[in-house]
Amino acid sequence: AQSVAQPEDQVNVAEGNPLTVKCTYSVSGNPYLFWYVQYPNRGLQFLLKYITGDNLVKGSYGFEAEFNKSQTSFHLKKPSALVSDSALYFCAVRESPGTYKYIFGTGTRLKVLA
Amino acid sequence: SQTIHQWPATLVQPVGSPLSLECTVEGTSNPNLYWYRQAAGRGLQLLFYSVGIGQISSEVPQNLSASRPQDRQFILSSKKLLLSDSGFYLCAWTPWGQTYGYTFGSGTRLTVV
């Protein structure tokens, strides 16, 4: 069955340090992968997507993600974390080719410590 | 530019009362429209999606319903709310014919008491 896993409920990182938020997926066909960020009581904001092309995708606010087909992963990264990056991060994948349905992970809360 | 509006922002309703949440999109035509629910501490669950006026697909059987009376209007309703309906409801859209790249509304925090 198609699925998305975000194995960490929370990630803590010191300001200025690199951060990684993990995501693995299981879908049939070529995956469409996304990362979204959610601030308290707000809707989700798009960060970046992988559809095809380079495995390293650059997105908003200095975030990037690496698509790894062999490990079925799409980890979100940033070289230097900011306190303002503290938020809830969601990974999402299209359920199957041509569908309108996407599967979202349960979210990872990122806390950047000053 | 396209914008999505969702209201109200917060809502407290008693058990058994009706519900109506509204979502509108501006600046585009024939959008695909979606309702998601985010329960406390959980991920997003797709409730309904629509690819056109009057066309609603339900993903999760429950006491909620959706309607699309106009091209850019999507309404989430219930005749009788349950405690389990509490959560954060998000409307989203994608361009016609495009199955990726959600733009989300700001959400409605529903508390059923």
Coordinates of C-alpha atoms in Angstrom, one line a residue:
Chain A
A1 CA 0.0 0.0 0.0
Q2 CA 1.1 3.5 -0.7
S3 CA 2.5 5.3 2.3
V4 CA 4.6 8.1 3.6
A5 CA 6.6 7.9 6.8
Q6 CA 8.2 10.7 8.8
P7 CA 9.9 8.7 11.5
E8 CA 10.7 11.6 13.8
D9 CA 7.9 13.4 15.7
Q10 CA 10.3 16.1 16.7
V11 CA 13.7 17.3 15.6
N12 CA 15.8 19.7 17.8
V13 CA 18.7 21.5 16.3
A14 CA 20.8 24.5 17.4
E15 CA 20.7 27.7 15.5
G16 CA 23.4 27.8 12.8
N17 CA 23.7 24.0 12.6
P18 CA 22.5 21.9 9.6
L19 CA 19.1 20.3 9.9
T20 CA 17.6 17.2 8.3
V21 CA 14.0 16.2 8.5
K22 CA 13.4 12.6 7.2
C23 CA 10.8 11.3 4.9
T24 CA 10.5 7.9 3.2
Y25 CA 7.8 6.8 0.9
S26 CA 6.2 3.8 -0.8
V27 CA 4.2 4.3 -4.0
S28 CA 3.8 2.7 -7.4
G29 CA 5.3 4.4 -10.4
N30 CA 7.3 7.5 -10.4
P31 CA 6.7 9.5 -7.2
Y32 CA 5.7 13.1 -7.0
L33 CA 7.1 14.3 -3.7
F34 CA 6.5 17.5 -1.8
W35 CA 7.5 19.3 1.4
Y36 CA 5.2 21.7 3.2
V37 CA 5.6 23.8 6.3
Q38 CA 2.9 24.8 8.7
Y39 CA 3.1 27.6 11.3
P40 CA 0.7 27.5 14.3
N41 CA -2.9 27.9 13.3
R42 CA -2.0 28.4 9.7
G43 CA -2.4 26.6 6.4
L44 CA 0.4 24.6 4.9
Q45 CA 2.9 26.5 2.8
F46 CA 4.7 24.9 -0.1
L47 CA 8.5 24.5 0.2
L48 CA 9.6 22.4 -2.7
K49 CA 8.7 19.5 -4.9
Y50 CA 10.3 16.7 -6.9
I51 CA 8.7 15.6 -10.1
T52 CA 11.6 14.7 -12.3
G53 CA 15.1 15.8 -13.0
D54 CA 17.9 16.5 -10.6
N55 CA 17.8 14.5 -7.4
L56 CA 18.7 17.6 -5.4
V57 CA 15.8 20.0 -5.3
K58 CA 16.1 23.6 -4.0
G59 CA 13.1 25.3 -2.5
S60 CA 11.9 28.3 -0.5
Y61 CA 13.7 29.8 2.5
G62 CA 17.0 28.0 1.8
F63 CA 15.6 24.5 2.1
E64 CA 16.6 21.7 -0.2
A65 CA 15.7 18.0 -0.4
E66 CA 17.4 15.0 -1.9
F67 CA 15.4 12.4 -3.8
N68 CA 17.0 9.0 -3.3
K69 CA 15.2 6.4 -5.4
S70 CA 17.1 3.4 -4.1
Q71 CA 16.3 4.3 -0.5
T72 CA 12.9 5.7 -1.4
S73 CA 13.6 8.8 0.7
F74 CA 13.1 12.5 0.3
H75 CA 14.8 14.1 3.2
L76 CA 14.5 17.8 3.8
K77 CA 17.7 19.7 4.6
K78 CA 19.0 23.2 5.3
P79 CA 22.7 24.0 5.8
S80 CA 22.2 26.5 8.6
A81 CA 19.0 26.5 10.7
L82 CA 17.3 29.7 11.9
V83 CA 15.0 30.0 15.0
S84 CA 12.3 31.2 12.6
D85 CA 12.5 27.7 10.9
S86 CA 10.7 26.3 13.9
A87 CA 7.5 24.8 12.6
L88 CA 5.7 21.6 11.6
Y89 CA 6.9 20.0 8.4
F90 CA 5.0 17.6 6.2
C91 CA 6.1 15.3 3.5
A92 CA 3.6 14.3 0.9
V93 CA 3.5 12.0 -2.1
R94 CA 1.1 11.4 -4.9
E95 CA -0.8 8.2 -4.3
S96 CA -0.6 6.9 -7.8
P97 CA 0.0 8.2 -11.4
G98 CA -2.7 10.6 -12.5
T99 CA -4.5 10.7 -9.2
Y100 CA -5.7 13.8 -7.4
K101 CA -5.0 12.2 -4.1
Y102 CA -1.9 12.8 -2.1
I103 CA -0.7 11.0 1.0
F104 CA 0.7 13.2 3.8
G105 CA 3.0 12.1 6.5
T106 CA 2.1 12.7 10.1
G107 CA 4.5 15.7 10.3
T108 CA 7.8 16.5 12.1
R109 CA 8.0 19.3 14.5
L110 CA 11.3 21.2 14.0
K111 CA 12.5 23.2 17.0
V112 CA 15.6 25.4 16.4
L113 CA 17.2 26.5 19.7
A114 CA 18.9 29.8 20.0
Chain B
S1 CA -2.7 36.4 -8.8
Q2 CA -4.7 33.5 -7.3
T3 CA -5.8 33.6 -3.8
I4 CA -7.8 31.2 -1.6
H5 CA -10.1 32.3 1.2
Q6 CA -11.4 30.1 4.0
W7 CA -13.7 31.1 6.8
P8 CA -14.4 31.2 9.6
A9 CA -10.9 31.0 11.2
T10 CA -12.2 29.5 14.4
L11 CA -15.5 27.9 15.3
V12 CA -16.9 26.4 18.5
Q13 CA -20.0 24.3 18.0
P14 CA -22.1 22.1 20.3
V15 CA -22.5 18.4 19.6
G16 CA -25.5 17.8 17.3
S17 CA -25.4 21.3 15.7
P18 CA -24.9 21.8 11.9
L19 CA -21.7 22.9 10.2
S20 CA -20.9 25.0 7.2
L21 CA -17.4 25.9 6.2
E22 CA -16.7 27.9 3.1
C23 CA -13.8 28.1 0.8
T24 CA -13.4 30.3 -2.3
V25 CA -10.6 30.6 -4.8
E26 CA -10.0 33.8 -6.8
G27 CA -8.0 34.4 -9.9
T28 CA -8.4 31.1 -11.7
S29 CA -11.0 29.0 -13.4
N30 CA -11.9 25.3 -13.1
P31 CA -9.7 24.7 -10.1
N32 CA -9.5 21.3 -8.4
L33 CA -10.7 21.8 -4.9
Y34 CA -10.0 19.8 -1.8
W35 CA -11.0 19.5 1.9
Y36 CA -8.5 18.1 4.3
R37 CA -8.7 17.6 8.1
Q38 CA -5.8 17.7 10.5
A39 CA -6.6 16.1 13.8
A40 CA -4.5 17.1 16.8
G41 CA -1.1 15.5 16.6
R42 CA -1.9 13.7 13.3
G43 CA -1.2 14.2 9.7
L44 CA -3.6 15.4 7.0
Q45 CA -6.6 13.3 5.9
L46 CA -8.2 14.0 2.6
L47 CA -12.0 14.3 3.1
F48 CA -13.3 15.4 -0.3
Y49 CA -12.1 16.6 -3.7
S50 CA -13.8 18.1 -6.6
V51 CA -12.8 18.5 -10.3
G52 CA -15.8 20.5 -11.3
I53 CA -19.2 22.0 -10.3
G54 CA -21.3 19.4 -8.7
Q55 CA -18.6 16.7 -8.9
I56 CA -17.6 15.6 -5.4
S57 CA -15.5 12.6 -4.5
S58 CA -15.6 11.4 -0.9
E59 CA -12.6 9.7 0.6
V60 CA -13.7 8.9 4.1
P61 CA -17.3 7.8 5.0
Q62 CA -18.5 10.0 7.9
N63 CA -21.1 12.5 8.8
L64 CA -19.6 15.3 6.7
S65 CA -20.5 16.3 3.2
A66 CA -19.2 18.7 0.6
S67 CA -20.8 20.7 -2.2
R68 CA -19.5 22.8 -5.0
P69 CA -22.3 25.1 -6.1
Q70 CA -20.1 27.4 -8.1
D71 CA -16.8 26.9 -10.0
R72 CA -14.6 28.5 -7.3
Q73 CA -16.7 27.7 -4.2
F74 CA -16.3 24.6 -2.0
I75 CA -18.4 24.1 1.1
L76 CA -18.0 21.5 3.8
S77 CA -21.1 20.7 5.8
S78 CA -22.6 18.5 8.5
K79 CA -26.1 18.1 9.7
K80 CA -25.1 17.0 13.2
L81 CA -21.6 17.4 14.5
L82 CA -19.8 14.8 16.6
L83 CA -17.1 15.4 19.1
S84 CA -14.8 13.5 16.8
D85 CA -15.3 16.1 14.1
S86 CA -13.0 18.5 16.1
G87 CA -9.9 19.4 14.2
F88 CA -8.2 21.8 11.8
Y89 CA -9.9 21.9 8.4
L90 CA -7.9 23.0 5.4
C91 CA -9.2 23.8 2.0
A92 CA -6.8 23.6 -1.0
W93 CA -6.7 24.0 -4.7
T94 CA -4.7 22.9 -7.7
P95 CA -4.9 24.3 -11.2
W96 CA -7.3 22.5 -13.6
G97 CA -5.7 19.4 -15.1
Q98 CA -2.8 19.5 -12.6
T99 CA -2.6 16.9 -10.0
Y100 CA 0.1 18.4 -7.9
G101 CA 1.1 21.6 -6.2
Y102 CA -1.5 22.3 -3.6
T103 CA -2.2 25.9 -2.4
F104 CA -3.8 25.7 1.0
G105 CA -6.1 28.1 2.7
S106 CA -5.4 29.4 6.2
G107 CA -7.6 26.8 7.8
T108 CA -10.6 26.6 10.2
R109 CA -10.1 25.4 13.8
L110 CA -13.3 23.6 14.7
T111 CA -13.9 22.6 18.3
V112 CA -17.0 20.5 19.0
V113 CA -18.1 20.8 22.6

